[in-house]
Amino acid sequence: MGGRTELSRDLGFFAVFSIASGTMIGAGIFVLPSVAAAQAGPGAALSFLFAGMISMVAALSVCELATGMPKAGGSYYFISRSMGPILGSIVGLGSWLGLIFKGAFALEGFGEYAATFHPFPITVAAAGLGIGLVVVNLIGGKASGFLQNLIVALLLGILGFFVTRGFMEVRMEAMRPLLPHGWSGVFSTTGLVFVSYLGVVKASAVAEEVRDPGKTFPRAVLSAVAVVTLLYVLVMLVVTGVILQERFVRLDAPLVEAGKIVLGAFGGISLAVAGLLATASTGNAAILSSSRYPFAMSRDGLMTEWFSRIHRRFRTPFRSILVTGALMVGLAVLLEVEMLAKLGSVFNIVVFALLNVAVLLLRRVDPEWYRPRFRAPGYPWLQIVGTIVTLTLLTQMGWVPQLVSVLFLLGGVGWYYFHRGWSKSRPIQPGYGLRDHLQRVRQLQAMDVKREAAEVEQEITEQPGSVLVELLPDKPNAHLITIAASIARRYDSRIEAVVFIEVPFQSPLVQLEEIDPEYEQRVLEKGRAHGCDIHLHQVVGRDRAQGLLSMVRESTHAVLLDWHDRFRVLHLRDSYVDEILKRSPVRVGVLKYRGIDTYERILVVSAGGPYGPAEVQVADSIARLTEAELTLIMVVPPDSSDARFEHAQEYLEELRELTETHARLEVVPGEDPVVEILRAAGDHDLVVIGASRSPRYRKYLFGRTPDLVARYSESSVLMVKDPQMSVPWSHRLMSLISRGR
């Protein structure tokens, strides 16, 4: 035995429909109606309807993910490929165990229904069914699908006939009061009955075995959710319409009781047979789908390779099926698994939410390998609402299920790190994680901001403007005028040069003499050398920051300052530079000059995060004016995934398209961004770096990396900071997501 890990595509529309609906039509419809009616009365039909609507949103996401990644493993594969192997481990292990628990409960339920016809021991009947289902699944998906088709067809026929006849027996007095516990009872019951809809996710585990998955899978799964939701609602209306509400607390099998009322003794027997079919269907679908989880995790290195072997003749993951079936039968024989099945299903509520998030993330990142043939409608609002509502259901499930979901979370993380350390010879797949995708999302968002800034910049160049630059009174700052000229030429604007004379408060303000003609001539000549007009001003005042800010107009593109003292935060904090950085409504550039008058090589740096709009535009402008070589580098941790390095390279290439100077690109691995930036800065005349994106922290002026680079670099450093705008996080999130449309 052994061979290549490929599965045959044997399953058609009705097979997938049967797997999805068969997993949903089980204990939920034969056990939960009694509990649901006791909690919500006739309003329980609304609970099933709401749960079905939430499941339909998840089904749309599942269909997109399955047609974009038609591989065995279902939700595990989707989450691991979109969010990395850690979350994949949590989802895969939790979903696998949850399905085993639910399947074991179905086997035990089958034994209970079988006992109504013959006094078999419940455990014997449960074990017999479990062994039979394992054999059927070992033969192949086609055989299992045929059995599932037959069971679901008979089950739907019986329940359909029951509903049709049952509506004739509905009594209005049994439906009163409609909402005995109000809407709160309906919503809390929605969380309870939600476990009945987990088949929509479990069906995705066999996506690799579906013929023409791009069309077949969405049609089958969406049809299954719609049909099962309608069936649940109708069954609940009939059951609550023929049985008085006070009787539900004493009924273990309300459908059998309702069947006797509607169809007599024959009806009770028919519904008992339906219960056998439903539990058998749930057990079969649970084995078929849950066995694909260890198979898929094994292929990714998260379980032993032993699970990934395919049977040469039947082309099924026989070892995974055998282990899954053995665990399921053992639990059915040895343990009371009803609560475990429910708790395992609660964890899958988190899976539903993560599937919606996966669609949001993949749409935004848009990796090359993700090209779904079916795209979920209503993006992004439908997925956002679905995620929020789904997670809200957890609050309705009680503290025990919530605690178990946390334990599943911790167990999945522990399993990942244990297996990674235990099996170092086999790399875990995928080789990227959630942080890599989130970093790419940040880069894409930053590129969108830069493109918008470029459009605004195009509009600005059509209007007269200015660049405000402060000069020393004793000598013109030629290097700063060069930078001001580069920005002014970019916007076809003039330069407003200011010489500020600060007078102490204890001294009177006096009118100073006119600016030295020789000084003025040198400034004007420097401007003409760069093709710019310079207007020179001399301002006397007591507050240097306020005096400079008072000269800022709506048409001012930037304020440029030169810092002559040692670059230390203690010196800069509460200085006039600090005040301007806090209050300036326009871009501010602060130059730490180190005696280099000509710019031949300019370095634009990032500490791993996206560049801001400021530093790239300014560096590109200086490079155009001085004909300098422009280099863009990004520092990435050396232990990052290949995807992280590829994303960084793609981002720099996209960034280069927005520059008019053909820039060199470098992705530099390094533990400490500051060390790598300083090393690269040694070969350049000017380093341009943007401010940190965390302006609220005042430990640093521009941020840790920019401040340290400015302090220790031997090259001149220009730090650029855009005015900070307070944008609500919700607006930023919506902007980020909507750009993936």
PDB file of C-alpha atoms in Angstrom, residues 284-476:
ATOM      1  CA  ASN A 284     -21.529   8.504   7.888  1.00  0.00           C
ATOM      2  CA  ALA A 285     -20.987  12.147   7.007  1.00  0.00           C
ATOM      3  CA  ALA A 286     -18.928  12.638  10.168  1.00  0.00           C
ATOM      4  CA  ILE A 287     -16.566   9.789   9.284  1.00  0.00           C
ATOM      5  CA  LEU A 288     -16.315  10.858   5.657  1.00  0.00           C
ATOM      6  CA  SER A 289     -15.470  14.493   6.395  1.00  0.00           C
ATOM      7  CA  SER A 290     -13.583  14.231   9.709  1.00  0.00           C
ATOM      8  CA  SER A 291     -11.145  11.630   8.358  1.00  0.00           C
ATOM      9  CA  ARG A 292      -9.927  14.238   5.846  1.00  0.00           C
ATOM     10  CA  TYR A 293      -8.615  16.527   8.600  1.00  0.00           C
ATOM     11  CA  PRO A 294      -5.681  14.357   9.797  1.00  0.00           C
ATOM     12  CA  PHE A 295      -5.039  13.474   6.141  1.00  0.00           C
ATOM     13  CA  ALA A 296      -4.703  17.153   5.193  1.00  0.00           C
ATOM     14  CA  MET A 297      -2.729  18.042   8.335  1.00  0.00           C
ATOM     15  CA  SER A 298      -0.376  15.149   7.645  1.00  0.00           C
ATOM     16  CA  ARG A 299       0.360  16.462   4.162  1.00  0.00           C
ATOM     17  CA  ASP A 300       1.332  19.785   5.778  1.00  0.00           C
ATOM     18  CA  GLY A 301       3.633  18.260   8.382  1.00  0.00           C
ATOM     19  CA  LEU A 302       1.305  18.892  11.330  1.00  0.00           C
ATOM     20  CA  MET A 303       0.678  15.184  11.850  1.00  0.00           C
ATOM     21  CA  THR A 304       2.755  12.128  11.184  1.00  0.00           C
ATOM     22  CA  GLU A 305       3.183  11.206   7.522  1.00  0.00           C
ATOM     23  CA  TRP A 306       1.556   7.886   8.365  1.00  0.00           C
ATOM     24  CA  PHE A 307      -1.880   9.537   8.017  1.00  0.00           C
ATOM     25  CA  SER A 308      -1.289  10.741   4.451  1.00  0.00           C
ATOM     26  CA  ARG A 309      -1.083   7.314   2.819  1.00  0.00           C
ATOM     27  CA  ILE A 310      -3.666   6.612   0.115  1.00  0.00           C
ATOM     28  CA  HIS A 311      -5.049   3.133  -0.585  1.00  0.00           C
ATOM     29  CA  ARG A 312      -3.809   2.077  -4.025  1.00  0.00           C
ATOM     30  CA  ARG A 313      -7.044   0.417  -5.044  1.00  0.00           C
ATOM     31  CA  PHE A 314      -9.760   2.545  -3.451  1.00  0.00           C
ATOM     32  CA  ARG A 315      -7.836   5.865  -3.529  1.00  0.00           C
ATOM     33  CA  THR A 316      -9.024   6.747  -0.007  1.00  0.00           C
ATOM     34  CA  PRO A 317      -7.031   7.951   3.049  1.00  0.00           C
ATOM     35  CA  PHE A 318      -7.579   4.582   4.678  1.00  0.00           C
ATOM     36  CA  ARG A 319      -5.385   5.093   7.742  1.00  0.00           C
ATOM     37  CA  SER A 320      -7.073   8.355   8.608  1.00  0.00           C
ATOM     38  CA  ILE A 321     -10.480   6.720   8.168  1.00  0.00           C
ATOM     39  CA  LEU A 322      -9.515   3.768  10.373  1.00  0.00           C
ATOM     40  CA  VAL A 323      -8.233   5.936  13.228  1.00  0.00           C
ATOM     41  CA  THR A 324     -11.184   8.320  13.017  1.00  0.00           C
ATOM     42  CA  GLY A 325     -13.670   5.464  12.919  1.00  0.00           C
ATOM     43  CA  ALA A 326     -12.014   3.648  15.806  1.00  0.00           C
ATOM     44  CA  LEU A 327     -12.096   6.754  17.991  1.00  0.00           C
ATOM     45  CA  MET A 328     -15.718   7.382  17.080  1.00  0.00           C
ATOM     46  CA  VAL A 329     -16.816   3.814  17.863  1.00  0.00           C
ATOM     47  CA  GLY A 330     -14.784   3.763  21.076  1.00  0.00           C
ATOM     48  CA  LEU A 331     -16.371   6.970  22.337  1.00  0.00           C
ATOM     49  CA  ALA A 332     -19.845   5.714  21.447  1.00  0.00           C
ATOM     50  CA  VAL A 333     -19.265   2.487  23.394  1.00  0.00           C
ATOM     51  CA  LEU A 334     -17.382   3.820  26.415  1.00  0.00           C
ATOM     52  CA  LEU A 335     -18.534   7.399  27.069  1.00  0.00           C
ATOM     53  CA  GLU A 336     -21.571   9.614  27.309  1.00  0.00           C
ATOM     54  CA  VAL A 337     -20.679  11.931  24.463  1.00  0.00           C
ATOM     55  CA  GLU A 338     -23.767  14.135  24.069  1.00  0.00           C
ATOM     56  CA  MET A 339     -22.229  17.052  25.950  1.00  0.00           C
ATOM     57  CA  LEU A 340     -18.840  16.496  24.289  1.00  0.00           C
ATOM     58  CA  ALA A 341     -20.491  16.592  20.869  1.00  0.00           C
ATOM     59  CA  LYS A 342     -22.198  19.863  21.748  1.00  0.00           C
ATOM     60  CA  LEU A 343     -19.022  21.379  23.126  1.00  0.00           C
ATOM     61  CA  GLY A 344     -17.052  20.256  20.103  1.00  0.00           C
ATOM     62  CA  SER A 345     -19.648  21.911  17.899  1.00  0.00           C
ATOM     63  CA  VAL A 346     -19.363  25.144  19.868  1.00  0.00           C
ATOM     64  CA  PHE A 347     -15.736  25.395  18.797  1.00  0.00           C
ATOM     65  CA  ASN A 348     -16.891  25.311  15.192  1.00  0.00           C
ATOM     66  CA  ILE A 349     -18.768  28.564  15.765  1.00  0.00           C
ATOM     67  CA  VAL A 350     -15.316  30.153  15.881  1.00  0.00           C
ATOM     68  CA  VAL A 351     -14.499  28.327  12.645  1.00  0.00           C
ATOM     69  CA  PHE A 352     -17.520  29.925  10.961  1.00  0.00           C
ATOM     70  CA  ALA A 353     -16.258  33.352  11.971  1.00  0.00           C
ATOM     71  CA  LEU A 354     -12.711  32.596  10.812  1.00  0.00           C
ATOM     72  CA  LEU A 355     -13.971  31.460   7.417  1.00  0.00           C
ATOM     73  CA  ASN A 356     -15.599  34.853   6.885  1.00  0.00           C
ATOM     74  CA  VAL A 357     -12.383  36.551   7.998  1.00  0.00           C
ATOM     75  CA  ALA A 358     -10.407  34.344   5.595  1.00  0.00           C
ATOM     76  CA  VAL A 359     -12.446  35.657   2.659  1.00  0.00           C
ATOM     77  CA  LEU A 360     -11.878  39.238   3.804  1.00  0.00           C
ATOM     78  CA  LEU A 361      -8.143  38.649   4.107  1.00  0.00           C
ATOM     79  CA  LEU A 362      -7.634  36.743   0.849  1.00  0.00           C
ATOM     80  CA  ARG A 363      -9.672  39.228  -1.163  1.00  0.00           C
ATOM     81  CA  ARG A 364      -7.462  42.022   0.143  1.00  0.00           C
ATOM     82  CA  VAL A 365      -4.103  40.259  -0.218  1.00  0.00           C
ATOM     83  CA  ASP A 366      -5.116  38.631  -3.529  1.00  0.00           C
ATOM     84  CA  PRO A 367      -2.324  36.024  -3.725  1.00  0.00           C
ATOM     85  CA  GLU A 368      -1.512  34.485  -7.094  1.00  0.00           C
ATOM     86  CA  TRP A 369      -2.734  31.039  -6.083  1.00  0.00           C
ATOM     87  CA  TYR A 370      -6.189  32.243  -4.989  1.00  0.00           C
ATOM     88  CA  ARG A 371      -8.477  32.474  -8.010  1.00  0.00           C
ATOM     89  CA  PRO A 372     -11.918  31.214  -6.914  1.00  0.00           C
ATOM     90  CA  ARG A 373     -14.461  30.430  -9.608  1.00  0.00           C
ATOM     91  CA  PHE A 374     -17.232  31.450  -7.201  1.00  0.00           C
ATOM     92  CA  ARG A 375     -17.072  34.761  -5.342  1.00  0.00           C
ATOM     93  CA  ALA A 376     -19.262  35.383  -2.311  1.00  0.00           C
ATOM     94  CA  PRO A 377     -21.596  38.348  -2.873  1.00  0.00           C
ATOM     95  CA  GLY A 378     -22.018  41.291  -0.517  1.00  0.00           C
ATOM     96  CA  TYR A 379     -18.296  41.730   0.116  1.00  0.00           C
ATOM     97  CA  PRO A 380     -17.186  43.020   2.588  1.00  0.00           C
ATOM     98  CA  TRP A 381     -20.283  43.882   4.634  1.00  0.00           C
ATOM     99  CA  LEU A 382     -21.884  40.450   4.523  1.00  0.00           C
ATOM    100  CA  GLN A 383     -18.707  38.791   5.815  1.00  0.00           C
ATOM    101  CA  ILE A 384     -18.193  41.427   8.526  1.00  0.00           C
ATOM    102  CA  VAL A 385     -21.752  41.122   9.806  1.00  0.00           C
ATOM    103  CA  GLY A 386     -21.560  37.328   9.605  1.00  0.00           C
ATOM    104  CA  THR A 387     -18.378  37.299  11.688  1.00  0.00           C
ATOM    105  CA  ILE A 388     -19.789  39.572  14.380  1.00  0.00           C
ATOM    106  CA  VAL A 389     -23.123  37.771  14.655  1.00  0.00           C
ATOM    107  CA  THR A 390     -21.502  34.334  14.668  1.00  0.00           C
ATOM    108  CA  LEU A 391     -19.140  35.231  17.503  1.00  0.00           C
ATOM    109  CA  THR A 392     -22.052  36.780  19.399  1.00  0.00           C
ATOM    110  CA  LEU A 393     -23.618  33.311  19.519  1.00  0.00           C
ATOM    111  CA  LEU A 394     -20.835  32.201  21.849  1.00  0.00           C
ATOM    112  CA  THR A 395     -22.179  34.554  24.495  1.00  0.00           C
ATOM    113  CA  GLN A 396     -25.456  32.611  24.405  1.00  0.00           C
ATOM    114  CA  MET A 397     -23.875  29.181  24.991  1.00  0.00           C
ATOM    115  CA  GLY A 398     -22.899  29.427  28.656  1.00  0.00           C
ATOM    116  CA  TRP A 399     -19.529  29.445  30.374  1.00  0.00           C
ATOM    117  CA  VAL A 400     -18.741  25.738  29.952  1.00  0.00           C
ATOM    118  CA  PRO A 401     -18.740  25.812  26.111  1.00  0.00           C
ATOM    119  CA  GLN A 402     -16.796  29.067  26.215  1.00  0.00           C
ATOM    120  CA  LEU A 403     -14.197  27.468  28.484  1.00  0.00           C
ATOM    121  CA  VAL A 404     -13.894  24.447  26.191  1.00  0.00           C
ATOM    122  CA  SER A 405     -13.411  26.672  23.148  1.00  0.00           C
ATOM    123  CA  VAL A 406     -10.511  28.352  24.982  1.00  0.00           C
ATOM    124  CA  LEU A 407      -9.043  24.936  25.797  1.00  0.00           C
ATOM    125  CA  PHE A 408      -9.326  23.966  22.130  1.00  0.00           C
ATOM    126  CA  LEU A 409      -7.475  27.161  21.273  1.00  0.00           C
ATOM    127  CA  LEU A 410      -4.655  26.469  23.712  1.00  0.00           C
ATOM    128  CA  GLY A 411      -4.517  22.813  22.718  1.00  0.00           C
ATOM    129  CA  GLY A 412      -4.156  23.665  19.026  1.00  0.00           C
ATOM    130  CA  VAL A 413      -1.324  26.108  19.714  1.00  0.00           C
ATOM    131  CA  GLY A 414       0.404  23.567  21.946  1.00  0.00           C
ATOM    132  CA  TRP A 415       0.047  20.856  19.311  1.00  0.00           C
ATOM    133  CA  TYR A 416       1.621  23.097  16.667  1.00  0.00           C
ATOM    134  CA  TYR A 417       4.699  23.933  18.741  1.00  0.00           C
ATOM    135  CA  PHE A 418       5.052  20.366  19.989  1.00  0.00           C
ATOM    136  CA  HIS A 419       4.908  18.903  16.497  1.00  0.00           C
ATOM    137  CA  ARG A 420       7.199  21.572  15.071  1.00  0.00           C
ATOM    138  CA  GLY A 421       9.854  20.754  17.653  1.00  0.00           C
ATOM    139  CA  TRP A 422       9.353  17.018  17.361  1.00  0.00           C
ATOM    140  CA  SER A 423       9.540  16.782  13.573  1.00  0.00           C
ATOM    141  CA  LYS A 424      12.225  19.230  12.475  1.00  0.00           C
ATOM    142  CA  SER A 425      13.208  17.167   9.430  1.00  0.00           C
ATOM    143  CA  ARG A 426       9.839  17.808   7.788  1.00  0.00           C
ATOM    144  CA  PRO A 427       8.861  21.463   7.296  1.00  0.00           C
ATOM    145  CA  ILE A 428       5.392  22.514   8.324  1.00  0.00           C
ATOM    146  CA  GLN A 429       3.175  23.953   5.605  1.00  0.00           C
ATOM    147  CA  PRO A 430       2.275  26.581   4.761  1.00  0.00           C
ATOM    148  CA  GLY A 431       5.542  28.381   5.382  1.00  0.00           C
ATOM    149  CA  TYR A 432       3.840  31.680   6.182  1.00  0.00           C
ATOM    150  CA  GLY A 433       1.556  32.915   8.910  1.00  0.00           C
ATOM    151  CA  LEU A 434      -1.117  35.442   9.717  1.00  0.00           C
ATOM    152  CA  ARG A 435       1.475  38.127  10.435  1.00  0.00           C
ATOM    153  CA  ASP A 436       2.811  37.803   6.892  1.00  0.00           C
ATOM    154  CA  HIS A 437      -0.608  38.384   5.386  1.00  0.00           C
ATOM    155  CA  LEU A 438      -1.359  41.248   7.752  1.00  0.00           C
ATOM    156  CA  GLN A 439       1.958  42.831   6.811  1.00  0.00           C
ATOM    157  CA  ARG A 440       0.981  42.523   3.157  1.00  0.00           C
ATOM    158  CA  VAL A 441      -2.383  44.109   3.931  1.00  0.00           C
ATOM    159  CA  ARG A 442      -0.575  47.037   5.550  1.00  0.00           C
ATOM    160  CA  GLN A 443       1.626  47.370   2.488  1.00  0.00           C
ATOM    161  CA  LEU A 444      -1.367  47.323   0.144  1.00  0.00           C
ATOM    162  CA  GLN A 445      -3.146  49.900   2.261  1.00  0.00           C
ATOM    163  CA  ALA A 446      -0.028  52.078   2.251  1.00  0.00           C
ATOM    164  CA  MET A 447       0.179  51.799  -1.543  1.00  0.00           C
ATOM    165  CA  ASP A 448      -3.438  52.921  -1.832  1.00  0.00           C
ATOM    166  CA  VAL A 449      -2.647  55.932   0.362  1.00  0.00           C
ATOM    167  CA  LYS A 450       0.348  56.773  -1.815  1.00  0.00           C
ATOM    168  CA  ARG A 451      -1.687  56.519  -5.007  1.00  0.00           C
ATOM    169  CA  GLU A 452      -4.304  58.822  -3.529  1.00  0.00           C
ATOM    170  CA  ALA A 453      -1.549  61.195  -2.464  1.00  0.00           C
ATOM    171  CA  ALA A 454      -0.180  61.133  -6.014  1.00  0.00           C
ATOM    172  CA  GLU A 455      -3.605  62.096  -7.365  1.00  0.00           C
ATOM    173  CA  VAL A 456      -3.883  64.935  -4.845  1.00  0.00           C
ATOM    174  CA  GLU A 457      -0.344  65.978  -5.712  1.00  0.00           C
ATOM    175  CA  GLN A 458      -1.335  66.261  -9.364  1.00  0.00           C
ATOM    176  CA  GLU A 459      -4.089  68.675  -8.376  1.00  0.00           C
ATOM    177  CA  ILE A 460      -1.708  70.651  -6.138  1.00  0.00           C
ATOM    178  CA  THR A 461       0.787  71.223  -8.942  1.00  0.00           C
ATOM    179  CA  GLU A 462      -1.901  73.092 -10.857  1.00  0.00           C
ATOM    180  CA  GLN A 463      -2.175  75.688  -8.056  1.00  0.00           C
ATOM    181  CA  PRO A 464       0.448  78.194  -6.844  1.00  0.00           C
ATOM    182  CA  GLY A 465       2.127  77.150  -3.630  1.00  0.00           C
ATOM    183  CA  SER A 466       5.265  77.474  -1.563  1.00  0.00           C
ATOM    184  CA  VAL A 467       7.837  75.631   0.504  1.00  0.00           C
ATOM    185  CA  LEU A 468       8.723  77.251   3.817  1.00  0.00           C
ATOM    186  CA  VAL A 469      12.368  76.867   4.835  1.00  0.00           C
ATOM    187  CA  GLU A 470      14.140  78.358   7.859  1.00  0.00           C
ATOM    188  CA  LEU A 471      17.657  79.764   7.300  1.00  0.00           C
ATOM    189  CA  LEU A 472      20.330  80.789   9.786  1.00  0.00           C
ATOM    190  CA  PRO A 473      20.968  84.546  10.091  1.00  0.00           C
ATOM    191  CA  ASP A 474      24.751  84.244   9.682  1.00  0.00           C
ATOM    192  CA  LYS A 475      24.901  82.032   6.597  1.00  0.00           C
ATOM    193  CA  PRO A 476      22.397  80.494   4.191  1.00  0.00           C
TER     194      PRO A 476
END
